[in-house]
Short mmCIF file of C-alpha atoms and ligand atoms in Angstrom, two decimals:
data_model
loop_
_atom_site.label_atom_id
_atom_site.label_comp_id
_atom_site.label_asym_id
_atom_site.label_seq_id
_atom_site.Cartn_x
_atom_site.Cartn_y
_atom_site.Cartn_z
CA MET A 1 1.34 -26.59 -12.89
CA VAL A 2 -2.14 -26.28 -11.55
CA ALA A 3 -4.09 -28.36 -13.81
CA PRO A 4 -7.04 -26.62 -15.55
CA ALA A 5 -9.91 -28.44 -13.68
CA SER A 6 -8.61 -26.78 -10.20
CA ALA A 7 -7.89 -23.56 -11.65
CA LEU A 8 -11.58 -22.99 -12.44
CA GLU A 9 -12.17 -24.47 -9.02
CA ARG A 10 -10.13 -21.82 -7.57
CA LEU A 11 -12.12 -19.27 -9.50
CA LYS A 12 -15.38 -20.22 -8.77
CA GLN A 13 -14.46 -20.70 -5.32
CA GLY A 14 -13.26 -17.12 -5.42
CA LEU A 15 -16.17 -15.53 -6.86
CA ARG A 16 -18.62 -17.51 -4.47
CA ARG A 17 -19.92 -14.56 -2.74
CA THR A 18 -20.68 -12.55 -5.95
CA ARG A 19 -22.25 -15.31 -7.15
CA ALA A 20 -24.46 -15.60 -4.28
CA ILE A 21 -25.68 -12.19 -4.86
CA LEU A 22 -26.21 -12.73 -8.24
CA GLU A 23 -28.26 -15.91 -7.67
CA THR A 24 -30.26 -14.33 -5.05
CA PRO A 25 -33.04 -12.72 -6.87
CA VAL A 26 -33.18 -15.48 -9.43
CA PRO A 27 -35.60 -18.15 -7.97
CA ASP A 28 -39.00 -16.34 -8.66
CA LEU A 29 -38.14 -15.73 -12.01
CA VAL A 30 -39.20 -19.16 -13.37
CA ARG A 31 -42.62 -18.63 -13.37
CA GLY A 32 -43.53 -16.58 -16.27
CA PRO A 33 -41.93 -13.43 -18.65
CA LEU A 34 -40.01 -11.15 -16.67
CA ASP A 35 -41.68 -7.95 -15.26
CA ALA A 36 -40.56 -4.83 -13.99
CA ALA A 37 -40.03 -6.13 -10.54
CA ASP A 38 -38.00 -8.89 -11.79
CA LEU A 39 -36.05 -6.99 -13.72
CA GLU A 40 -35.42 -4.68 -10.58
CA ALA A 41 -34.29 -7.22 -8.64
CA VAL A 42 -31.82 -8.48 -11.49
CA GLU A 43 -30.80 -4.74 -11.53
CA GLU A 44 -30.16 -4.46 -7.91
CA ALA A 45 -28.07 -7.41 -7.61
CA LEU A 46 -25.99 -6.41 -10.56
CA LEU A 47 -25.35 -3.19 -8.85
CA ALA A 48 -24.64 -4.82 -5.24
CA SER A 49 -21.65 -6.79 -7.14
CA ASP A 50 -20.46 -3.74 -8.42
CA LEU A 51 -20.81 -4.16 -11.96
CA GLY A 52 -21.38 -0.32 -12.43
CA LEU A 53 -24.21 1.76 -13.79
CA ARG A 54 -23.77 1.82 -17.29
CA ALA A 55 -22.95 -2.24 -17.48
CA THR A 56 -25.88 -2.52 -15.03
CA GLY A 57 -28.24 -0.51 -17.45
CA GLU A 58 -27.19 -2.25 -20.71
CA ALA A 59 -27.47 -5.49 -19.24
CA VAL A 60 -30.93 -4.91 -17.80
CA GLU A 61 -32.19 -3.36 -21.14
CA MET A 62 -30.56 -6.20 -22.97
CA LEU A 63 -32.81 -9.08 -20.51
CA ARG A 64 -35.97 -6.73 -21.02
CA ALA A 65 -35.50 -7.23 -24.50
CA ARG A 66 -35.25 -11.01 -24.58
CA SER A 67 -37.82 -11.51 -21.81
CA ARG A 68 -39.67 -13.91 -24.39
CA ASP A 69 -36.82 -16.13 -24.39
CA ILE A 70 -36.48 -16.11 -20.70
CA ALA A 71 -40.05 -16.90 -20.25
CA ARG A 72 -39.38 -20.05 -22.66
CA GLY A 73 -35.95 -20.92 -20.99
CA GLY A 74 -36.28 -19.77 -17.18
CA LEU A 75 -33.50 -19.70 -15.30
CA GLY A 76 -31.01 -21.07 -17.47
CA ALA A 77 -31.63 -18.82 -20.40
CA MET A 78 -31.47 -15.92 -18.02
CA ARG A 79 -28.06 -17.13 -16.95
CA ALA A 80 -26.68 -17.57 -20.38
CA LEU A 81 -27.78 -14.21 -21.44
CA LEU A 82 -26.32 -12.57 -18.23
CA ARG A 83 -22.84 -14.87 -18.80
CA GLU A 84 -22.52 -14.01 -22.62
CA GLU A 85 -23.20 -10.27 -22.13
CA ILE A 86 -20.33 -10.23 -19.33
CA GLU A 87 -18.22 -12.02 -21.31
CA ARG A 88 -18.19 -9.96 -24.26
CA SER A 89 -17.73 -6.75 -21.68
CA LEU A 90 -14.70 -8.45 -20.42
CA ASP A 91 -13.33 -9.86 -23.82
CA VAL A 92 -10.81 -6.89 -24.59
CA PRO A 93 -8.03 -8.09 -26.73
CA ALA A 94 -4.06 -7.88 -25.07
CA ALA A 95 -2.09 -5.37 -26.37
CA THR A 96 1.36 -7.69 -26.04
CA THR A 97 2.20 -11.19 -26.14
CA PRO A 98 4.12 -12.96 -23.04
CA PHE A 99 7.51 -13.78 -23.70
CA THR A 100 7.92 -12.30 -27.02
CA ALA A 101 11.23 -10.56 -26.04
CA ARG A 102 13.75 -11.88 -23.36
CA PRO A 103 13.72 -10.86 -20.66
CA TRP A 104 10.16 -9.87 -20.82
CA VAL A 105 9.87 -7.08 -18.35
CA VAL A 106 7.14 -6.07 -16.58
CA LEU A 107 6.23 -3.24 -14.06
CA VAL A 108 3.69 -3.97 -11.29
CA VAL A 109 2.37 -0.99 -9.94
CA GLY A 110 -0.70 0.30 -8.09
CA VAL A 111 -1.88 1.90 -4.77
CA ASN A 112 -0.37 0.04 -1.58
CA GLY A 113 -2.06 -2.33 -0.07
CA THR A 114 -3.91 -3.99 -3.19
CA GLY A 115 -1.53 -6.60 -3.66
CA LYS A 116 0.94 -5.56 -5.63
CA THR A 117 4.21 -7.39 -4.07
CA THR A 118 1.73 -10.33 -3.77
CA THR A 119 1.13 -10.64 -7.08
CA ALA A 120 4.81 -9.96 -8.09
CA GLY A 121 5.79 -12.80 -6.28
CA LYS A 122 2.96 -15.49 -7.43
CA LEU A 123 3.50 -14.20 -10.87
CA ALA A 124 7.56 -15.66 -10.67
CA GLY A 125 5.96 -18.49 -9.50
CA VAL A 126 3.36 -19.02 -12.31
CA TRP A 127 6.18 -18.44 -14.69
CA LYS A 128 8.54 -20.98 -12.45
CA ARG A 129 5.70 -23.58 -12.88
CA GLU A 130 6.04 -23.17 -16.61
CA GLY A 131 9.39 -23.66 -16.33
CA ARG A 132 10.69 -19.94 -16.82
CA ALA A 133 13.21 -18.10 -14.66
CA THR A 134 12.09 -14.87 -13.51
CA LEU A 135 14.29 -11.79 -11.44
CA LEU A 136 12.25 -10.29 -9.12
CA CYS A 137 13.18 -7.01 -8.90
CA ALA A 138 12.73 -4.97 -5.49
CA ALA A 139 12.12 -1.18 -6.82
CA ASP A 140 10.30 0.37 -3.88
CA THR A 141 13.63 1.78 -2.22
CA PHE A 142 11.55 3.98 0.58
CA ARG A 143 9.94 0.90 2.06
CA ALA A 144 12.39 -1.85 3.21
CA ALA A 145 9.23 -3.86 3.96
CA ALA A 146 8.71 -4.03 0.58
CA THR A 147 11.90 -5.58 -0.19
CA GLU A 148 11.72 -8.01 2.48
CA GLN A 149 7.96 -8.99 1.60
CA LEU A 150 9.52 -9.73 -1.57
CA GLU A 151 12.23 -11.65 -0.45
CA VAL A 152 9.99 -13.99 1.12
CA TRP A 153 8.24 -14.40 -2.12
CA ALA A 154 11.63 -14.83 -3.79
CA THR A 155 12.46 -17.87 -1.66
CA ARG A 156 8.82 -19.19 -1.53
CA THR A 157 9.12 -19.63 -5.51
CA GLY A 158 12.69 -20.15 -5.72
CA SER A 159 13.27 -16.98 -7.79
CA PRO A 160 16.35 -14.93 -7.45
CA LEU A 161 15.95 -11.30 -6.05
CA PHE A 162 17.25 -7.78 -7.11
CA ARG A 163 17.22 -5.64 -4.47
CA GLY A 164 17.81 -1.53 -4.77
CA SER A 165 19.95 -0.01 -1.72
CA PRO A 166 17.86 2.14 0.65
CA GLY A 167 16.84 5.33 -1.15
CA ALA A 168 18.53 4.32 -4.51
CA ASP A 169 16.71 5.91 -7.35
CA PRO A 170 14.08 2.98 -8.86
CA ALA A 171 15.09 3.62 -12.30
CA ALA A 172 18.63 2.72 -11.58
CA VAL A 173 17.62 -0.16 -9.64
CA LEU A 174 15.34 -1.28 -12.55
CA MET A 175 17.62 -0.64 -15.10
CA ASP A 176 20.60 -2.67 -13.37
CA ALA A 177 17.90 -5.75 -12.48
CA VAL A 178 16.96 -5.49 -16.22
CA VAL A 179 21.13 -6.07 -17.16
CA ALA A 180 21.56 -8.47 -14.83
CA ALA A 181 18.56 -10.77 -16.02
CA ARG A 182 19.81 -10.37 -19.69
CA ALA A 183 23.11 -11.29 -18.40
CA ARG A 184 22.16 -14.22 -16.47
CA GLY A 185 19.70 -15.27 -19.35
CA LEU A 186 16.67 -15.12 -17.32
CA ASP A 187 13.53 -15.15 -19.30
CA ALA A 188 11.48 -12.39 -17.23
CA VAL A 189 11.98 -9.63 -14.95
CA VAL A 190 8.66 -8.73 -12.63
CA VAL A 191 9.60 -5.28 -10.85
CA ASP A 192 7.91 -4.15 -7.83
CA THR A 193 6.91 -0.55 -7.64
CA ALA A 194 6.24 1.92 -4.99
CA GLY A 195 2.52 2.53 -4.49
CA ARG A 196 3.02 5.88 -2.59
CA LEU A 197 5.67 8.75 -2.48
CA HIS A 198 5.21 12.05 -0.42
CA THR A 199 3.06 13.14 -3.40
CA LYS A 200 0.91 11.59 -6.04
CA ARG A 201 2.63 13.90 -8.40
CA ASN A 202 6.47 12.51 -7.42
CA LEU A 203 5.08 8.89 -7.94
CA MET A 204 3.16 9.22 -11.00
CA ALA A 205 6.91 11.01 -12.25
CA GLU A 206 8.63 7.99 -10.69
CA LEU A 207 6.75 5.51 -12.97
CA ALA A 208 6.96 7.30 -16.24
CA LYS A 209 10.85 7.68 -15.70
CA MET A 210 11.07 4.23 -14.79
CA ALA A 211 8.96 3.40 -17.83
CA ARG A 212 11.38 5.46 -19.98
CA VAL A 213 14.84 3.90 -18.51
CA ALA A 214 13.35 0.43 -18.82
CA GLY A 215 13.25 1.00 -22.75
CA LYS A 216 16.64 2.23 -23.09
CA GLY A 217 17.90 -1.19 -21.41
CA ILE A 218 15.92 -3.21 -23.54
CA PRO A 219 14.22 -1.90 -26.40
CA GLY A 220 10.21 -2.05 -25.99
CA ALA A 221 10.63 -2.33 -22.27
CA PRO A 222 8.58 -2.66 -20.23
CA HIS A 223 6.58 -5.12 -22.25
CA GLU A 224 3.60 -5.01 -19.83
CA THR A 225 2.80 -2.90 -17.29
CA LEU A 226 -0.03 -4.15 -14.60
CA LEU A 227 -2.15 -2.46 -12.65
CA VAL A 228 -3.02 -4.00 -9.76
CA LEU A 229 -6.54 -3.25 -8.25
CA ASP A 230 -8.61 -4.46 -5.07
CA ALA A 231 -11.46 -6.02 -5.71
CA ILE A 232 -12.73 -5.59 -2.01
CA THR A 233 -12.43 -1.76 -2.66
CA GLY A 234 -14.03 -2.14 -5.68
CA SER A 235 -15.41 0.78 -7.82
CA ASN A 236 -13.92 3.00 -4.92
CA GLY A 237 -10.44 2.48 -6.29
CA LEU A 238 -11.51 3.56 -9.90
CA ALA A 239 -10.32 7.08 -9.58
CA GLN A 240 -6.80 5.97 -8.22
CA GLY A 241 -6.71 3.32 -11.27
CA ARG A 242 -7.19 6.09 -13.82
CA GLU A 243 -4.43 8.43 -12.64
CA PHE A 244 -2.11 5.16 -12.79
CA ALA A 245 -3.29 4.10 -15.78
CA ARG A 246 -2.62 7.54 -17.35
CA ALA A 247 1.18 8.14 -15.80
CA ALA A 248 2.14 4.38 -16.43
CA ASN A 249 0.63 3.45 -19.77
CA VAL A 250 -0.43 0.47 -18.10
CA THR A 251 -1.43 -2.70 -20.59
CA GLY A 252 -3.36 -4.73 -18.17
CA LEU A 253 -4.99 -5.29 -15.16
CA VAL A 254 -4.58 -7.61 -11.94
CA LEU A 255 -7.88 -7.73 -9.66
CA THR A 256 -6.85 -9.01 -6.51
CA LYS A 257 -8.96 -10.39 -3.61
CA LEU A 258 -11.80 -11.68 -5.24
CA ASP A 259 -12.03 -14.49 -2.49
CA GLY A 260 -13.02 -11.46 0.07
CA THR A 261 -15.53 -9.96 -1.63
CA ALA A 262 -19.05 -10.21 -3.08
CA LYS A 263 -18.23 -7.17 -5.45
CA GLY A 264 -16.61 -9.35 -8.02
CA GLY A 265 -18.61 -7.83 -11.00
CA VAL A 266 -16.47 -4.65 -10.66
CA ALA A 267 -14.31 -6.44 -13.20
CA VAL A 268 -16.62 -5.36 -15.41
CA ALA A 269 -16.52 -1.68 -14.44
CA VAL A 270 -12.86 -1.57 -14.14
CA VAL A 271 -12.25 -3.00 -17.92
CA ARG A 272 -14.97 -0.73 -19.10
CA GLU A 273 -13.81 2.35 -17.35
CA LEU A 274 -9.75 1.84 -18.00
CA GLY A 275 -10.16 -0.07 -21.76
CA VAL A 276 -7.85 -2.82 -21.01
CA PRO A 277 -7.91 -6.47 -19.99
CA ILE A 278 -7.38 -7.87 -16.75
CA ARG A 279 -4.46 -10.49 -17.11
CA TYR A 280 -5.00 -12.11 -14.07
CA VAL A 281 -7.07 -12.18 -11.09
CA GLY A 282 -6.01 -12.86 -7.13
CA VAL A 283 -8.48 -15.35 -5.27
CA GLY A 284 -6.15 -15.98 -2.43
CA GLU A 285 -2.90 -15.68 -0.83
CA THR A 286 -0.96 -18.62 -1.41
CA ALA A 287 1.46 -19.01 -4.55
CA GLU A 288 -1.30 -20.79 -6.40
CA ASP A 289 -3.76 -18.21 -5.78
CA LEU A 290 -2.90 -16.19 -9.03
CA LEU A 291 -5.17 -16.97 -12.65
CA PRO A 292 -4.62 -16.10 -15.79
CA PHE A 293 -7.66 -14.40 -16.97
CA ASP A 294 -10.20 -16.30 -19.23
CA ALA A 295 -13.45 -14.02 -19.58
CA ALA A 296 -15.54 -16.81 -20.26
CA ALA A 297 -14.45 -18.75 -17.20
CA PHE A 298 -14.92 -15.44 -14.86
CA ALA A 299 -18.60 -14.99 -16.47
CA LYS A 300 -19.73 -18.55 -15.58
CA GLY A 301 -18.35 -18.13 -11.90
CA LEU A 302 -20.13 -14.65 -11.64
CA VAL A 303 -23.28 -15.94 -12.84
CA GLY A 304 -23.12 -19.38 -12.41
CA GLU A 305 -24.27 -22.15 -14.48
P1 GDP B 1 0.60 -4.21 -1.52
O1 GDP B 1 1.35 -2.81 -0.65
O2 GDP B 1 0.09 -3.58 -3.02
O3 GDP B 1 2.43 -4.69 -2.03
O4 GDP B 1 0.03 -5.17 -1.15
P2 GDP B 1 0.68 -6.62 -0.35
O5 GDP B 1 1.15 -7.71 -1.47
O6 GDP B 1 1.26 -6.08 0.31
O7 GDP B 1 -0.85 -7.19 -0.07
C1 GDP B 1 -1.41 -6.59 1.23
C2 GDP B 1 -2.12 -7.76 1.75
O8 GDP B 1 -3.46 -8.20 0.83
C3 GDP B 1 -1.22 -8.93 2.20
O9 GDP B 1 -1.93 -9.32 3.36
C4 GDP B 1 -1.52 -10.08 1.10
O10 GDP B 1 -1.54 -11.14 1.74
C5 GDP B 1 -3.32 -9.98 0.57
N1 GDP B 1 -3.79 -10.13 -0.77
C6 GDP B 1 -2.90 -9.98 -1.83
N2 GDP B 1 -3.76 -10.38 -2.91
C7 GDP B 1 -4.86 -11.38 -2.32
C8 GDP B 1 -5.75 -12.25 -3.01
O11 GDP B 1 -5.91 -12.50 -4.38
N3 GDP B 1 -6.61 -12.55 -2.13
C9 GDP B 1 -6.36 -12.40 -0.79
N4 GDP B 1 -7.29 -12.67 0.38
N5 GDP B 1 -5.65 -11.72 -0.11
C10 GDP B 1 -4.70 -10.81 -1.03
#
């Protein structure tokens, strides 16, 4: 299991580029009360981190209202206020508690290239380290490469793989996987779904069908539907995110590639927009680079101490 300190280090490392942006305007602010130019500099930094218009507006208003405290407490006070504000907007309660059913069935959905397959594989790795066995289910039966990639993750994490035959109905594949996992007494099934079909409508209909069928195999399944979003695309991926959220009853988000972007603030924008919590963040390409989301640690990594 990854020690908490090391997970925190990974997160801080992953958010390094975003933090650099948020730290830029700050050194000039220690001299006295915040003035309009200071607030503008902070506003620019928050927008550049992709925090979004609304959240940025509210944060700047809050700083304006607290400018006396900031004048007294200096930089540290301003950072603490920003951290609190960001933590509050990220702290959305989860609708589900993992492993309250067996097997725990998780659908992983999202646009191709966001890191869906990688996340499915890493998730199996996270749970393996906690002593739980996960069946990885390759339900993108239209893309052979997706199955091969998941197979690599199955081997890497020592997890069994369930693959559908090429062109098979993904809902049927999912059903078979769930039945197999139950028969083998496994703890979880993580289902890697297609991110693209001939039409968007087909894709959304397919995801909805998979969710329906899962519930027939095991009551309440899928217990979690995780939407994978790429932090590099940032707020540009939000429109697609909304469509997935509508079609697939998304219960949680995974924000990937935080290590490759200065737009870590997008975490706040997506939570506000989609109204569901972030469950994990991706900070690299190895099996250890998926971290359970912690709003306080994230806010600290974003804004600095
Ligand atoms: P999918 O098409 O959505 O299944 O996306 P993949 O899982 O194939 O990932 C696309 C690329 O993003 C791969 O090269 C992954 O290694 C990479 N990737 C995924 N998550 C992360 C992450 O958190 N950080 C970095 N740096 N790369 C990632």
